[in-house]
PDB file of C-alpha atoms in Angstrom:
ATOM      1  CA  UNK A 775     109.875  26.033  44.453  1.00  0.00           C
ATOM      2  CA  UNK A 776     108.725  28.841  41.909  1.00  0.00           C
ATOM      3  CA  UNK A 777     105.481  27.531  43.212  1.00  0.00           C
ATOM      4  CA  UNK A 778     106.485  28.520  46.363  1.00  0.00           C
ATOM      5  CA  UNK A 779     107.365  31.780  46.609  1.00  0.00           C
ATOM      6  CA  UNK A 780     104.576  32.845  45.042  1.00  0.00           C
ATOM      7  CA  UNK A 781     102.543  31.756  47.600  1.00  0.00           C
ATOM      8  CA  UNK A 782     104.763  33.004  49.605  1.00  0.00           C
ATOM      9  CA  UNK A 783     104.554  36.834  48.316  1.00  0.00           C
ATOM     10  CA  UNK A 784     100.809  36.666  47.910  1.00  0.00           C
ATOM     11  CA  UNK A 785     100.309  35.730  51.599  1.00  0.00           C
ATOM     12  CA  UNK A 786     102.893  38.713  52.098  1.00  0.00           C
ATOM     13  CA  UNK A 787     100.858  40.695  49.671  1.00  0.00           C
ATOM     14  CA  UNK A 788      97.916  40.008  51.802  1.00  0.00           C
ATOM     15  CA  UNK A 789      99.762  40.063  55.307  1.00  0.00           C
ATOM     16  CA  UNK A 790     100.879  44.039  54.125  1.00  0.00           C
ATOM     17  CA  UNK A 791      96.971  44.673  53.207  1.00  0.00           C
ATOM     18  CA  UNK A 792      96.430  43.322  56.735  1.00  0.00           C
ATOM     19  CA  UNK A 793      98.240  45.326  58.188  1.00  0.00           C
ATOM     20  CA  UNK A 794      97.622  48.327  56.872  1.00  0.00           C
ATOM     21  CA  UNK A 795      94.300  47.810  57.789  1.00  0.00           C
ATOM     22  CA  UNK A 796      95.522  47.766  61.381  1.00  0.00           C
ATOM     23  CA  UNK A 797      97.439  50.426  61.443  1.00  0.00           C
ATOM     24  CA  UNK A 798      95.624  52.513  59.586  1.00  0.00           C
ATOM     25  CA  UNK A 799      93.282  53.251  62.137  1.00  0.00           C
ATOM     26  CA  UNK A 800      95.988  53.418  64.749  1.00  0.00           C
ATOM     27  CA  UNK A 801      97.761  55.950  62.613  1.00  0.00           C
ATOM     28  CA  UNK A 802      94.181  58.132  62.570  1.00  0.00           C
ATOM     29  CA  UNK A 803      93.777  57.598  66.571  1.00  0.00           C
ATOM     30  CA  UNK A 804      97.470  58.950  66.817  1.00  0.00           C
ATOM     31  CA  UNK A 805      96.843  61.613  64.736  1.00  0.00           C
ATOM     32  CA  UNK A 806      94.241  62.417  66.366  1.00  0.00           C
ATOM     33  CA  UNK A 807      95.592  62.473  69.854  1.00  0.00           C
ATOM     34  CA  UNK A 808      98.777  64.262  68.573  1.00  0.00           C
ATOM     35  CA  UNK A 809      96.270  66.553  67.780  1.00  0.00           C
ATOM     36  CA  UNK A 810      94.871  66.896  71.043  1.00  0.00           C
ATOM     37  CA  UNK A 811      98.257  67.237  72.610  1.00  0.00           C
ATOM     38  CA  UNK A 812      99.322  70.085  70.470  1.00  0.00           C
ATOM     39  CA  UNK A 813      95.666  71.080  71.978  1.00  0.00           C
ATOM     40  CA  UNK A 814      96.153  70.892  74.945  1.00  0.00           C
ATOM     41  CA  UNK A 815     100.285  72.051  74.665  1.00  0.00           C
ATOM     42  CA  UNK A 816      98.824  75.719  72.768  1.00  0.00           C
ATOM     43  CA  UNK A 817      96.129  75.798  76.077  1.00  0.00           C
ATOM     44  CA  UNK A 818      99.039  74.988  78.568  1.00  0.00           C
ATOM     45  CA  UNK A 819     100.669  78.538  77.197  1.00  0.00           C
ATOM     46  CA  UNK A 820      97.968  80.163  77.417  1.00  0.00           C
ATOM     47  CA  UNK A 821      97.558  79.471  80.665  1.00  0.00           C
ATOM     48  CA  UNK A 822     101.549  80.025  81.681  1.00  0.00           C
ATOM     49  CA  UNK A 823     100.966  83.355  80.198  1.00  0.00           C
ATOM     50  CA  UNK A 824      97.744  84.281  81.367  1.00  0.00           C
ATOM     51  CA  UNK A 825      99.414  83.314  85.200  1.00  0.00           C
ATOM     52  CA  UNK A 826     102.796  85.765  84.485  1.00  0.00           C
ATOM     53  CA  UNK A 827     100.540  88.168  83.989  1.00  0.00           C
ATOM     54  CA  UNK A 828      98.532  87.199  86.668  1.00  0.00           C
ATOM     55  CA  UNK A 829     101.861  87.155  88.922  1.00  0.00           C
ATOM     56  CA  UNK A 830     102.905  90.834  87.693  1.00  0.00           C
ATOM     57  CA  UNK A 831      99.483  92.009  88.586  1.00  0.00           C
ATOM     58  CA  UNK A 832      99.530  90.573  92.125  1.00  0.00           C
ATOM     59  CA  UNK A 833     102.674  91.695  92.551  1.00  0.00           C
ATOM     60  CA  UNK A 834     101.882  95.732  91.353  1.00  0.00           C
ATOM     61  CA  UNK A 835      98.587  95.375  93.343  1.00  0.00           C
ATOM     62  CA  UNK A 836     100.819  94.334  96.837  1.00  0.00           C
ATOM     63  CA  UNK A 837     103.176  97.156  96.105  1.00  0.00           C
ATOM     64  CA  UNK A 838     100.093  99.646  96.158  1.00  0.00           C
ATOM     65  CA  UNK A 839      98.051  98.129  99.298  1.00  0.00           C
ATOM     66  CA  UNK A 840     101.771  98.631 100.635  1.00  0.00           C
ATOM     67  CA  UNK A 841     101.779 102.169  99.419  1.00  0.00           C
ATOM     68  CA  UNK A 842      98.515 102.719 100.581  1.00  0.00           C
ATOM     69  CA  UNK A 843      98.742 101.305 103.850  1.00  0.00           C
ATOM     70  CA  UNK A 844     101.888 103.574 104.495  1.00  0.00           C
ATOM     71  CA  UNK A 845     100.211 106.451 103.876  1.00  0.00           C
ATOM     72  CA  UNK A 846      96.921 105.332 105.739  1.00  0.00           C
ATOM     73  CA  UNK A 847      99.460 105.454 108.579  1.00  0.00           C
ATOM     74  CA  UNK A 848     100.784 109.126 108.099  1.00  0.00           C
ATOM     75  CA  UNK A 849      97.241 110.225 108.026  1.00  0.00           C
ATOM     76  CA  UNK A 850      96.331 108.319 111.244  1.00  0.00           C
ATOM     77  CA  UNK A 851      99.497 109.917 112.710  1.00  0.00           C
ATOM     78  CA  UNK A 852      98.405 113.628 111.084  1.00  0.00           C
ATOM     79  CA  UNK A 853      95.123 112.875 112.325  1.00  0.00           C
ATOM     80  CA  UNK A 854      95.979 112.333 116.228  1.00  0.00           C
ATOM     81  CA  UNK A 855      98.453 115.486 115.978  1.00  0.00           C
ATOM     82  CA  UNK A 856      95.578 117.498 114.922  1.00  0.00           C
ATOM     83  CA  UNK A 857      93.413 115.781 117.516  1.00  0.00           C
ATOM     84  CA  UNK A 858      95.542 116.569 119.974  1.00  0.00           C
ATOM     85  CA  UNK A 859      96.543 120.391 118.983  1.00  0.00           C
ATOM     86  CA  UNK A 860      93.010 120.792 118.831  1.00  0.00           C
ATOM     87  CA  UNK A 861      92.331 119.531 122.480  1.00  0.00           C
ATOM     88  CA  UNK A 862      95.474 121.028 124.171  1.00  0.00           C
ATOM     89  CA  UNK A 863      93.287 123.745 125.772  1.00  0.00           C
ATOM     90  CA  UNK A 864      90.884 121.158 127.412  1.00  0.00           C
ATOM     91  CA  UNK A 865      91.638 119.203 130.228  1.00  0.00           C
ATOM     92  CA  UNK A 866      89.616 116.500 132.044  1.00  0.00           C
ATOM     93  CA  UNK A 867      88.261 115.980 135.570  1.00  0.00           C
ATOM     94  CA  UNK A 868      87.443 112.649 136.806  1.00  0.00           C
ATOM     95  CA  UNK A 869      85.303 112.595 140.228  1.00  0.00           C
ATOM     96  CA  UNK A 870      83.263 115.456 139.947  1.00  0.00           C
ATOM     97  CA  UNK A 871      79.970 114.452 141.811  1.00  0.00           C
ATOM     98  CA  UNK A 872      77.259 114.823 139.620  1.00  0.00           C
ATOM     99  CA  UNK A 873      74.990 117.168 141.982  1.00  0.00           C
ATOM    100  CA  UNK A 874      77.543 119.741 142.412  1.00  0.00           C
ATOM    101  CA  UNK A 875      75.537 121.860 139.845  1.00  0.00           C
ATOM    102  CA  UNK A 876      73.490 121.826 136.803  1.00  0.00           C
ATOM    103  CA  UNK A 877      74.743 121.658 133.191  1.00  0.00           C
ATOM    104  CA  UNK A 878      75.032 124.965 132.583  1.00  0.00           C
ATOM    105  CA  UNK A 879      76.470 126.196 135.346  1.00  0.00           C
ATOM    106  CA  UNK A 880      79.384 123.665 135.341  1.00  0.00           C
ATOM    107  CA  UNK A 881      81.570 126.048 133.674  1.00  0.00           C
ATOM    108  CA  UNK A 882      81.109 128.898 136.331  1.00  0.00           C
ATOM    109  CA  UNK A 883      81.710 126.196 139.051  1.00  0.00           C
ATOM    110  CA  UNK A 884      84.765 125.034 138.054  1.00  0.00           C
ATOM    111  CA  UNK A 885      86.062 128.543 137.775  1.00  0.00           C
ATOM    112  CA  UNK A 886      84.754 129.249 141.284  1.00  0.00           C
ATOM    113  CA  UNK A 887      86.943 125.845 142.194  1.00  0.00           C
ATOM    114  CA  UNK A 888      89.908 126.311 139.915  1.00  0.00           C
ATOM    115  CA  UNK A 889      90.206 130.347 141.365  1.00  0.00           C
ATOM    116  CA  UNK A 890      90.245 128.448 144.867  1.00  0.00           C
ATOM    117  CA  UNK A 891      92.464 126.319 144.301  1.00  0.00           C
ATOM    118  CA  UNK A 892      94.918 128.798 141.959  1.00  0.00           C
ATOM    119  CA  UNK A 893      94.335 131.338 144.631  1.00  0.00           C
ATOM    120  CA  UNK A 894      92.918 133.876 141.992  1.00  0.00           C
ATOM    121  CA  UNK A 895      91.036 136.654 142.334  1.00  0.00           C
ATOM    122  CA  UNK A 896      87.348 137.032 141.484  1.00  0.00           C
ATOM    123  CA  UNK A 897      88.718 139.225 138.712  1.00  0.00           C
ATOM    124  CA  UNK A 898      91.077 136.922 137.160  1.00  0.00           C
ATOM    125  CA  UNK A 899      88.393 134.295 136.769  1.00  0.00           C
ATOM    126  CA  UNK A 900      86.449 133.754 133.013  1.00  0.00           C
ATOM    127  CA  UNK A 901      89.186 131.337 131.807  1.00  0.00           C
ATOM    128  CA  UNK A 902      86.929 128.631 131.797  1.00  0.00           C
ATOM    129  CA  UNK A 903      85.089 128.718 128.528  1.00  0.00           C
ATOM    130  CA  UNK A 904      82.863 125.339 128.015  1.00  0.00           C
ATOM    131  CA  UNK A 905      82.397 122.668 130.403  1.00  0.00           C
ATOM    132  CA  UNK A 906      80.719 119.314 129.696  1.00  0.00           C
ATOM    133  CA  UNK A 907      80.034 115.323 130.555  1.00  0.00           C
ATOM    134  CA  UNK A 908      81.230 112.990 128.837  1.00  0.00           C
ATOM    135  CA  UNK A 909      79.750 109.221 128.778  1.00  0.00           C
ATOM    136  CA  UNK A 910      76.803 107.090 129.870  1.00  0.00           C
ATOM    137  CA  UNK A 911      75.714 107.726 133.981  1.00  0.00           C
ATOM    138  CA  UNK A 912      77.471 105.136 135.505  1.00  0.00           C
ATOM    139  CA  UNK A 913      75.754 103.615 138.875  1.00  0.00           C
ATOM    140  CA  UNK A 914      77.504 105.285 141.482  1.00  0.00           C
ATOM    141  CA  UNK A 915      80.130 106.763 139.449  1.00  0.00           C
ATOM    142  CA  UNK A 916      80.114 110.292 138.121  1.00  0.00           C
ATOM    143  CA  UNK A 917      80.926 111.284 134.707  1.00  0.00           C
ATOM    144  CA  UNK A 918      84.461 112.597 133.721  1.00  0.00           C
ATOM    145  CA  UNK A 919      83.906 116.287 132.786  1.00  0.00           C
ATOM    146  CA  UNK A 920      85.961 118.422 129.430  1.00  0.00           C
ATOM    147  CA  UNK A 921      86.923 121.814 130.219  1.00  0.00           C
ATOM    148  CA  UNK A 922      88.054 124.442 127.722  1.00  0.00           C
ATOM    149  CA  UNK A 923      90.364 126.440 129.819  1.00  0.00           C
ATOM    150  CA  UNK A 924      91.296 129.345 127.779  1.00  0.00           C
ATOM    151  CA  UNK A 925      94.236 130.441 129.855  1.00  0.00           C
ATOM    152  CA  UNK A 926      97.390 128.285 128.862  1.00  0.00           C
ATOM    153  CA  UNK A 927      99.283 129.798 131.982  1.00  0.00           C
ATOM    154  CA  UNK A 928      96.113 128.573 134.116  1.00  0.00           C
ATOM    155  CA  UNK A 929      95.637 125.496 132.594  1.00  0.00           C
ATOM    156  CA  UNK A 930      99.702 124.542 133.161  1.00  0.00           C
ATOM    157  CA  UNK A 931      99.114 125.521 136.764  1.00  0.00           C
ATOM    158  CA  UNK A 932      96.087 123.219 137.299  1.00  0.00           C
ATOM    159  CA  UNK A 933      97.898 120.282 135.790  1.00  0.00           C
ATOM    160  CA  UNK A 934     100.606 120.876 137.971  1.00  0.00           C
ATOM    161  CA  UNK A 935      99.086 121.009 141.050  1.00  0.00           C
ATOM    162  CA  UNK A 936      96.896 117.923 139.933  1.00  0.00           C
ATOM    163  CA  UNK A 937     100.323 115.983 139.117  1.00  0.00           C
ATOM    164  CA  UNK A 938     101.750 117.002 142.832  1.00  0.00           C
ATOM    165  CA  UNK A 939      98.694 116.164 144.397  1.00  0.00           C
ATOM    166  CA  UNK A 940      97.412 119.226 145.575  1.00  0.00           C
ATOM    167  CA  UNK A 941      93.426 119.652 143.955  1.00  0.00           C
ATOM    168  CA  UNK A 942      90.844 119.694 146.600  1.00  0.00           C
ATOM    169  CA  UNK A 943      88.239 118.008 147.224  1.00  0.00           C
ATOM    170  CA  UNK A 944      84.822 118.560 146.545  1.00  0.00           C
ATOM    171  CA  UNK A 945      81.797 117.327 148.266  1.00  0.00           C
ATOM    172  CA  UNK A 946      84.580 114.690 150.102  1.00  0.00           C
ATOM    173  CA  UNK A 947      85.042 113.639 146.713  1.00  0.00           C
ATOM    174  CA  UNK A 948      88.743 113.446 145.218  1.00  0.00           C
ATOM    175  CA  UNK A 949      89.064 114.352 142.125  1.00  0.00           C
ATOM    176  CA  UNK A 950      91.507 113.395 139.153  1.00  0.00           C
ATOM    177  CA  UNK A 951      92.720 116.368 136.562  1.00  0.00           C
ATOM    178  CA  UNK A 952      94.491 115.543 133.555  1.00  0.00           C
ATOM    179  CA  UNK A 953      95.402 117.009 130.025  1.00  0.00           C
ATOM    180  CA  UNK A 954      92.643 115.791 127.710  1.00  0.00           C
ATOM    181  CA  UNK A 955      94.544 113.540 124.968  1.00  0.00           C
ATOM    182  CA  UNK A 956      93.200 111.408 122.673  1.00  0.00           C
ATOM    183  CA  UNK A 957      93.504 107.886 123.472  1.00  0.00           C
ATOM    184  CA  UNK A 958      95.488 106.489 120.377  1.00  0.00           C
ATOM    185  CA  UNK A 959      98.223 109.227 121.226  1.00  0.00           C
ATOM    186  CA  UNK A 960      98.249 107.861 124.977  1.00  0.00           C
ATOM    187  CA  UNK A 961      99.234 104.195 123.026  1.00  0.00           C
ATOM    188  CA  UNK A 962     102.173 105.627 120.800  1.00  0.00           C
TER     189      UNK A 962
END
């Protein structure tokens, strides 16, 4: 039996030798995918980092677009008050035919018109200080016309006899008189 378990231990001594020889490269391969994991693990923080930050810069950049925005908004609105302060002396005239005189003498013609229709006298007239069309020709249609009227009481009066109805005509024309405001101020 002695005879026995010697075998016996040198096939174990062997089998261990065996084995180790199996496992041994196992062992490396694990070692070095452990190493890959912590790898990949040190890269997977880098990348949670790099995205907080990421986050915290998205985030500050949104709260300035906001900022900005807001005040792109109270510009736009200063913008439109100036607009319109600036055009509060001007009024516009839709209808005029386009015949009724030449460029330059548009201003003295609608003074001639506005005195008739205010009932002024020849020496009360002047308030009209520039007169112009605005826009492409239109077949058929004339352009709308901007007066300066320099004369807030006569400019109130022409508005208000506009908004009751009472302009007259000219050349069987009728024509259309309103305060000349700027178009985004008409939408607020």
């Amino acid at each position: 039996m002695d005879g026995q378990k010697t075998v016996v231990r040198k096939e174990e001594s062997v089998g261990e030798g065996r084995v180790e020889v199996i496992i041994s490269p196992i062992n490396e391969k694990m070692q070095i995918m452990n190493d890959k994991l912590e790898a990949i693990e040190e890269e997977v923080k880098k990348v949670k980092i790099q995205s907080e930050t990421n986050a915290k810069e998205i985030t500050d950049l949104q709260k300035t677009i906001s900022k900005q925005q807001e005040e792109i908004v109270q510009h736009q609105d200063k913008l439109i008050q100036i607009e319109s302060y600036l055009r509060h002396s001007k009024i516009k005239l839709c209808g005029v035919p386009e015949d009724i005189c030449t460029p330059e003498n548009l201003p003295q013609t609608l003074m001639s018109w506005f005195g008739d229709m205010l009932h002024l006298e020849e020496g009360m007239l002047g308030f009209v200080e520039t007169a112009h069309r605005v826009g492409n020709q239109r077949w058929k249609n004339p352009r709308d016309i901007i007066a300066q009227i320099t004369n807030n009481s006569a400019r109130n009066e022409i508005l208000s006899l506009a908004r009751k109805g009472k302009t007259p005509r000219l050349q069987n024309n009728k024509v259309l008189i309103f305060p000349d405001t700027p178009a985004e101020a008409l939408q607020r």
